[in-house]
Short mmCIF file of C-alpha atoms in Angstrom, two decimals:
data_model
loop_
_atom_site.label_atom_id
_atom_site.label_comp_id
_atom_site.label_asym_id
_atom_site.label_seq_id
_atom_site.Cartn_x
_atom_site.Cartn_y
_atom_site.Cartn_z
CA LEU A 1 13.68 -1.98 -0.13
CA ILE A 2 13.78 -5.53 1.46
CA ARG A 3 17.76 -5.69 1.08
CA VAL A 4 17.81 -2.44 3.01
CA MET A 5 15.69 -3.36 6.01
CA CYS A 6 17.26 -6.74 6.06
CA HIS A 7 20.74 -4.30 6.22
CA PHE A 8 19.29 -2.64 9.19
CA ALA A 9 17.24 -6.13 10.53
CA THR A 10 14.21 -3.92 10.52
CA GLN A 11 11.33 -6.21 11.63
CA LEU A 12 7.82 -5.60 9.57
CA VAL A 13 4.46 -6.49 10.22
CA LEU A 14 1.72 -5.87 7.69
CA TYR A 15 -2.44 -5.64 7.59
CA VAL A 16 -4.09 -4.99 4.57
CA THR A 17 -7.45 -5.10 3.62
CA GLY A 18 -9.55 -4.12 0.35
CA GLY A 19 -6.75 -3.52 -1.75
CA GLY A 20 -3.34 -3.57 -2.15
CA ALA A 21 -2.66 -7.35 -1.53
CA GLN A 22 0.03 -7.68 -4.43
CA ILE A 23 2.05 -6.27 -1.93
CA ALA A 24 2.70 -9.67 -0.50
CA PRO A 25 4.05 -11.25 -3.75
CA TRP A 26 6.73 -8.23 -3.97
CA LEU A 27 7.71 -8.61 -0.66
CA LEU A 28 8.15 -11.99 -0.08
CA ALA A 29 9.75 -13.09 -3.32
CA VAL A 30 12.91 -11.35 -2.31
CA PRO A 31 15.27 -13.48 -1.01
CA GLY A 32 16.23 -12.82 2.67
CA ALA A 33 13.01 -11.24 3.22
CA SER A 34 11.72 -13.53 6.29
CA LYS A 35 14.36 -12.02 8.43
CA SER A 36 12.43 -8.91 8.18
CA VAL A 37 9.12 -9.77 7.20
CA LEU A 38 7.34 -11.05 10.50
CA GLU A 39 3.92 -11.03 9.35
CA LEU A 40 1.36 -10.53 6.98
CA GLN A 41 -2.53 -10.36 7.31
CA VAL A 42 -5.29 -9.58 4.97
CA PRO A 43 -8.38 -9.29 7.19
CA TYR A 44 -10.88 -9.04 3.95
CA ALA A 45 -14.12 -9.23 5.73
CA GLN A 46 -15.61 -6.68 7.25
CA ALA A 47 -15.76 -9.11 10.60
CA SER A 48 -12.39 -10.06 10.33
CA LEU A 49 -11.15 -6.32 10.20
CA VAL A 50 -13.52 -5.78 12.95
CA GLN A 51 -11.97 -8.68 15.01
CA LEU A 52 -8.49 -7.12 14.37
CA LEU A 53 -9.19 -3.52 15.22
CA GLY A 54 -11.22 -4.15 18.46
CA ALA A 55 -14.05 -2.43 17.38
CA LYS A 56 -16.47 -1.37 14.16
CA PRO A 57 -14.98 1.68 12.78
CA ARG A 58 -17.40 4.53 11.71
CA LYS A 59 -15.70 4.08 7.85
CA PHE A 60 -13.45 0.69 6.99
CA CYS A 61 -11.90 2.73 4.43
CA SER A 62 -10.53 5.79 6.11
CA ALA A 63 -7.22 7.51 7.32
CA GLU A 64 -8.13 6.15 11.14
CA VAL A 65 -8.57 2.82 9.80
CA ALA A 66 -5.33 2.74 8.39
CA LYS A 67 -3.51 4.70 10.97
CA ASP A 68 -4.73 2.21 13.91
CA LEU A 69 -4.11 -0.59 11.48
CA ALA A 70 -0.25 0.60 11.53
CA SER A 71 -0.43 0.82 15.50
CA SER A 72 -1.38 -2.70 15.65
CA ALA A 73 1.10 -4.07 13.18
CA TYR A 74 3.55 -1.99 14.79
CA ALA A 75 2.90 -3.24 18.12
CA ARG A 76 2.72 -6.58 16.87
CA ALA A 77 6.20 -6.43 15.14
CA ARG A 78 7.63 -5.42 19.12
CA GLU A 79 6.12 -8.28 20.23
CA LEU A 80 7.02 -10.91 17.84
CA SER A 81 10.53 -9.54 17.69
CA GLY A 82 10.85 -9.09 21.34
CA GLU A 83 10.76 -5.50 20.97
CA HIS A 84 13.40 -5.20 18.66
CA LYS A 85 14.96 -1.47 18.05
CA TYR A 86 13.85 -1.51 14.34
CA CYS A 87 10.18 -2.56 14.19
CA VAL A 88 7.70 -1.11 11.23
CA GLY A 89 4.17 -1.44 11.38
CA LEU A 90 2.08 -0.98 7.76
CA GLY A 91 -1.65 -0.38 7.66
CA CYS A 92 -3.66 -0.06 4.51
CA THR A 93 -7.20 0.06 3.38
CA ALA A 94 -8.84 0.93 0.50
CA ALA A 95 -11.88 0.84 -1.59
CA LEU A 96 -11.37 -0.06 -5.37
CA GLY A 97 -13.28 -1.37 -8.47
CA SER A 98 -15.42 -4.80 -7.66
CA ASP A 99 -17.87 -6.65 -10.12
CA ARG A 100 -20.57 -3.66 -9.70
CA PRO A 101 -20.62 -0.25 -9.62
CA ARG A 102 -19.12 1.50 -6.49
CA ARG A 103 -21.20 4.89 -5.39
CA GLY A 104 -17.76 6.37 -3.86
CA GLU A 105 -14.70 7.22 -4.86
CA HIS A 106 -11.89 4.43 -5.59
CA ARG A 107 -9.04 5.71 -2.78
CA CYS A 108 -7.05 4.16 -0.32
CA PHE A 109 -5.32 5.15 2.91
CA ILE A 110 -1.77 3.89 3.86
CA ALA A 111 -0.10 4.07 7.37
CA VAL A 112 3.67 3.33 8.51
CA ARG A 113 4.16 3.42 12.07
CA THR A 114 7.68 3.53 13.42
CA SER A 115 9.36 3.93 16.70
CA GLY A 116 9.31 7.94 15.35
CA GLY A 117 5.88 8.43 14.46
CA VAL A 118 3.33 7.81 12.17
CA HIS A 119 3.91 8.22 8.14
CA SER A 120 0.51 8.58 6.29
CA ALA A 121 -0.55 8.87 2.35
CA GLU A 122 -3.90 8.99 0.95
CA LEU A 123 -4.60 8.48 -2.99
CA THR A 124 -7.99 8.82 -4.95
CA LEU A 125 -8.12 7.16 -8.00
CA THR A 126 -9.55 8.48 -10.76
CA LYS A 127 -12.91 5.65 -11.85
CA GLY A 128 -12.73 4.31 -15.43
CA ARG A 129 -8.96 4.77 -15.65
CA ARG A 130 -7.66 1.27 -14.70
CA ASN A 131 -9.08 -2.17 -14.17
CA ARG A 132 -9.23 -3.87 -10.89
CA TRP A 133 -5.73 -5.45 -11.20
CA LEU A 134 -4.00 -1.96 -12.00
CA GLU A 135 -5.94 -0.44 -9.17
CA ASP A 136 -4.98 -2.85 -7.11
CA ALA A 137 -1.48 -3.08 -7.94
CA MET A 138 -1.01 1.11 -7.90
CA VAL A 139 -2.61 1.00 -4.14
CA ALA A 140 0.48 -1.88 -3.46
CA ARG A 141 2.81 0.25 -5.07
CA ALA A 142 1.97 3.14 -3.08
CA ALA A 143 2.09 1.36 0.07
CA LEU A 144 5.97 0.03 -1.19
CA TYR A 145 6.53 3.41 -1.85
CA LEU A 146 5.38 4.89 2.25
CA LEU A 147 6.88 2.26 3.19
CA GLY A 148 10.35 3.09 1.69
CA HIS A 149 9.65 6.83 2.46
CA ALA A 150 9.43 5.79 6.17
CA CYS A 151 12.44 3.81 5.64
CA GLU A 152 14.72 6.36 3.67
CA SER A 153 14.92 3.72 0.96
CA VAL A 154 12.60 5.38 -1.51
CA PRO A 155 11.75 3.21 -4.64
CA PRO A 156 13.38 4.49 -7.91
CA HIS A 157 11.23 6.32 -10.39
CA PHE A 158 9.96 5.11 -14.16
CA ALA A 159 12.50 5.41 -16.95
CA ASP A 160 9.67 7.88 -17.93
CA GLY A 161 10.01 10.06 -14.95
CA ARG A 162 6.90 8.69 -13.08
CA GLU A 163 7.24 7.72 -9.50
CA PHE A 164 7.51 3.83 -8.15
CA TRP A 165 3.45 4.34 -7.79
CA GLN A 166 1.86 6.02 -10.98
CA LEU A 167 0.42 3.33 -13.33
CA LEU A 168 -0.50 4.88 -16.33
CA PRO A 169 -4.23 3.93 -17.51
CA ASP A 170 -5.41 0.75 -19.06
CA ARG A 171 -6.37 1.09 -22.77
CA ASN A 172 -9.71 -1.06 -22.12
CA PRO A 173 -10.58 -1.35 -18.40
CA ASP A 174 -13.28 -3.29 -18.66
CA ARG A 175 -10.94 -6.58 -19.83
CA ASN A 176 -8.86 -8.60 -17.52
CA CYS A 177 -5.29 -7.45 -17.35
CA ASP A 178 -2.46 -9.89 -18.33
CA PRO A 179 -0.56 -10.18 -15.06
CA ALA A 180 2.26 -10.87 -16.89
CA VAL A 181 2.17 -7.00 -18.42
CA LYS A 182 3.62 -5.92 -14.61
CA ASN A 183 5.52 -2.97 -15.68
CA ASN A 184 2.61 -0.97 -17.61
CA ASP A 185 5.19 -0.36 -20.35
CA MET A 186 2.65 -0.97 -23.31
CA MET A 187 0.54 2.44 -22.87
CA GLN A 188 3.47 4.99 -23.37
CA GLU A 189 0.97 7.76 -24.96
CA GLY A 190 0.76 11.51 -23.28
CA TRP A 191 -1.05 11.13 -19.94
CA ALA A 192 -1.60 13.81 -17.90
CA ASN A 193 -1.71 12.88 -14.51
CA GLU A 194 -4.17 14.09 -12.07
CA GLU A 195 -3.91 11.79 -9.21
CA ILE A 196 -1.23 12.56 -5.99
CA LEU A 197 -0.19 10.68 -3.49
CA ASN A 198 -0.74 13.19 -0.49
CA LEU A 199 1.79 12.45 2.25
CA SER A 200 1.97 13.35 5.70
CA PHE A 201 3.84 12.44 9.24
CA GLU A 202 2.93 12.86 13.01
CA PRO A 203 5.96 12.29 15.21
CA ARG A 204 5.50 10.24 18.06
CA PRO A 205 7.48 11.24 21.34
#
């Protein structure tokens, strides 16, 4: 994906909060990433997010916040690149597992702003199915998937047919996940996927 973006000189800015921060090393570890990735911010504290948005949102994890982040990132990409033709802004907001039980759903909202419009994605994760590390990885993969979708370079499927963003459940979600087990191939038993990444697109003039 990064190589495709570099080929077309795409200029990218990302704002990620609440989850999905694993997108940073996946993007930046690719040789040549600096040709496309202009800036990546993680406004993790609510005060930091409010400052970036310019106002306190009604809900911090919502489709509106993701779109606002994507629009701000898009404007920033145009500013940093001198209003380059191929600018992209990605915004992601998530509410995932923590060190205490969460009352609401574990979910994420992602948006990618381009000159043509806003691509959006929404995903609700099943509570207790994965530990925090895997939840964060799944959100990051969903963000990469939407970014690829917007740039017409969708990441490939897993060998067993799962989409790029679909990670299998952890055998023991309460334990700490070993970051070395990133391909999630240690759990190949039957698993009926119930989680859906809902995609949408809003054209912009």
